[in-house]
Every structure is written in C-alpha cells, then in structure tokens.
Amino acid sequence: MISCHECDALHRKVPLARGAKAKCSRCGAFLYKSYPHGLDWPLALALGALGLFLVAHVFPFMSLKIEGRIEENLVASGVGAMWDAHMPELAVLVALTSIVFPLLNILGLLWLLLPRRMGFVAPGAVTVAKIMHALGPWSLLAVFMLGVLVAFVKLLDLATVIPGTSMFAFAALMLVATAANASFHPELIWPESEKDKSWPVADIGEHATAEQHGLLVCHLCHALTPADASGVHTRCHRCGSTLHSHRKHNSLTRTWALVIAAAILVIPANVYPVMTVIQFGQGEPSTIMSGVLLLIAQGMWGLAMIVFVASVVVPLMKLALLVYLLVSVQRRSAWRPADRTRLYRVTEVVGAWSMVDIFLVAILSAIVNLDALASIEPGIGASFFGAVVVITMFAALSFDPRLIWDHAMVRTSQGRPA
C-alpha cells in the first residue's frame, strides 16, 4: 500500500507498465512510477553529473569583451562578487543553492547507489537520504541557468558576450542531474518486503486515509508503519528512520509566522535598489520595477516579462495563495479540496523561480567589473528580496496540504458535501 503525501488517501500498489505513473485518485498527486532501469540508470546519470559538475566549475563560464578589455569569470565568481560587496548573506545563499546543495545531492545519490549496486546498503543511508530529501527544493540549477540566459541577453547591449566551456557543461549538468533525480526512488535502496503487504487493512474505501487506519508514513522510503498506542512508532520497519505524528507539528502557526515575515520584507525588497549599473563613472541605483521599466524602454519586452513575473508576480501570488489556504483551513472549509491542493502545488513549484533575480545580480556583478569602463554593484534591496524568496519557500514547506482534506472528511462524515 501507499499513502498520498498530499491528501493522505490510501491506495493499493499495482504493477505498472514500463514508464507508467500512478496518481492519487482523490487529489491527482503523483504516487509512484515504474523504474525499468533499476539501479544502473540513476547511477550512470549521477556519475555523469559529477563529471559535468567538475568541468562546469573548472573552466571559464562567461567572458565579457568591451573596449578591447576582456573579463572572464567562473560559476563561483558571483559568490565572490557578493562577498566583496559586503553582502555575505547573498554570497552564502548563491553558493548554497547553485553549488553546494547540487553537489551534495549528486554525492548523496552516489553514496546510496554505489553500495546498493554492490549488494549492500550504504552506512548512514538514512541520514544521507534525509539530507537529500531536505536539500532537494534548494538545489536550483535550472533557476541559475535561467539567470544566466537573462544576464546573457541583458549584456548584449553593453559588450560582446562570449560563452565559455563551463556554460555548456553547466547546461548539460542541469539536464543530467534532473534526470538522475527523476530516475531515483528510495525503493531502489530499501525494496518492499512481505511486511509491507501484511498490514490488516481490510477495506480501502474511496475516502480511506492512513491516519484513519493508524498508519504512519515514512517520508524517506514511503513505507507505512502502524502507530503504537501513543500515536507514534519509533522506527520505520523498512529503512529504520524515525517516524513522527500524522501531521506536521504546528503547521498553521509556523506557516502564518513565515508568511507575515515575508509580507513585511516585500516592501523594502521593492523600495530599495537591487543593483547599480555604472558606465564611465556614471549610474544610478535600480529597483526591481525600475529595472523592468528600463528593459521595456530598451525594447527587451521578453526579458522584462521574465523579470517582472519572477520578481513581482510570483512572490505576491505565492503569499496570496498561502494566506488563502491558511484561512480556508482555519475556517474548516470543505470547498473544492482538490482545487485547493492544486493551488498548494503551485506555491511549491513557482516559489524557487524568484531566485532568478538574485542569480542575475550575482552574475552581472561578477562579470561586469571593468573599473571605470563599467561595473555593476548589488544593492540592499537584493538582500531583502532574497529573504522574501527563502522565507516563502520555507512557508510552503511548513504548510501541510493534508489539513485541507482532514476538514473535507469531517464535513463528509457529517453528511455535508466535500
């Protein structure tokens, strides 16, 4: 059996055709899929990703040629530029999300897969899997690559831009690492056993949930384990990780606190400048909106739309959606739970893409560093904006979508439509 991580509905697992996926019949969330290549495919992809990572961080990433002068930079140059600008918080954020966390994810895959390929489970496998699970949403290779493309187009009016070997390696790394994660599943490390099929759940009705049947869900290997009399079970029977209560602890309180903090920080993030472009000793600070208007004035409508959506629309939309979900859960609304679950998925998917503005500032600050000819300096607004992005991502992770369905089930049991 398997429990939906978004609505807690119970499903009996059935064999799938090659490449097929199973979705929750209640809320439409992804449940599981077939993995026809076993360990070999994700292992090969992880090894390839590690090689591409090394290439991407050794060779020049991008070069800028202006007035006969050439400025080269590496992937990590943006981190150094932020640090030199006395913004260590942004330097750390860029380093973690574009370098450290992706590398840890690749190394984690290899740590789990190589020993399993040789017939045993790696030491510390549970700890490594937990780290990978926690860092997954923060590995932002695709968002960084979008920032690179935006910077590339933006710099074309300033000088000649020369892509380096590292840029192509990084683009390949993004694709290969994504494929490696998509082909990996915890059951490759902790296969199902007969015990997984032995829990005495006689009837799985249309609205049966793991909580109703006293089952706890392991977030690492997805196994179901009966809770003891106190409502918890110390260890997952399959992988041995610690299990906790049926719902995230203080989910609503923590999410409200994070949403309010992010809403407050949105104001300085849009009022203060995010960067200053200086050419031949002259320049003025640029806020997010003034930067969008400048791109429109220069005829870069497509680029302006990308920056506007990622930097303005997405953060505000995410805050509005989270507030709506919080209020609806607190009011015990049973209205259209499937649609509200889809709204929650939107907050999960789009939130990280706002980081494109932070990556853009880091890339431009690193490569446009030509002294009196031209330079770009990050502004304090970028720090506030980075805080908004991080806090809203934590808010989405703190919210438990199963609460939406808990109240829908209460209404249904009382004879009212859900």
CSV table of N, CA and C in Angstrom, one decimal, residues 263 275 368:
chain,number,residue,atom,x,y,z
A,263,ALA,N,5.7,39.0,4.0
A,263,ALA,CA,4.9,40.1,3.6
A,263,ALA,C,5.5,41.4,4.0
A,275,MET,N,20.4,46.8,-7.6
A,275,MET,CA,21.7,46.9,-8.1
A,275,MET,C,21.9,48.3,-8.7
A,368,VAL,N,30.6,42.1,-14.9
A,368,VAL,CA,30.7,43.5,-15.3
A,368,VAL,C,31.5,44.2,-14.2
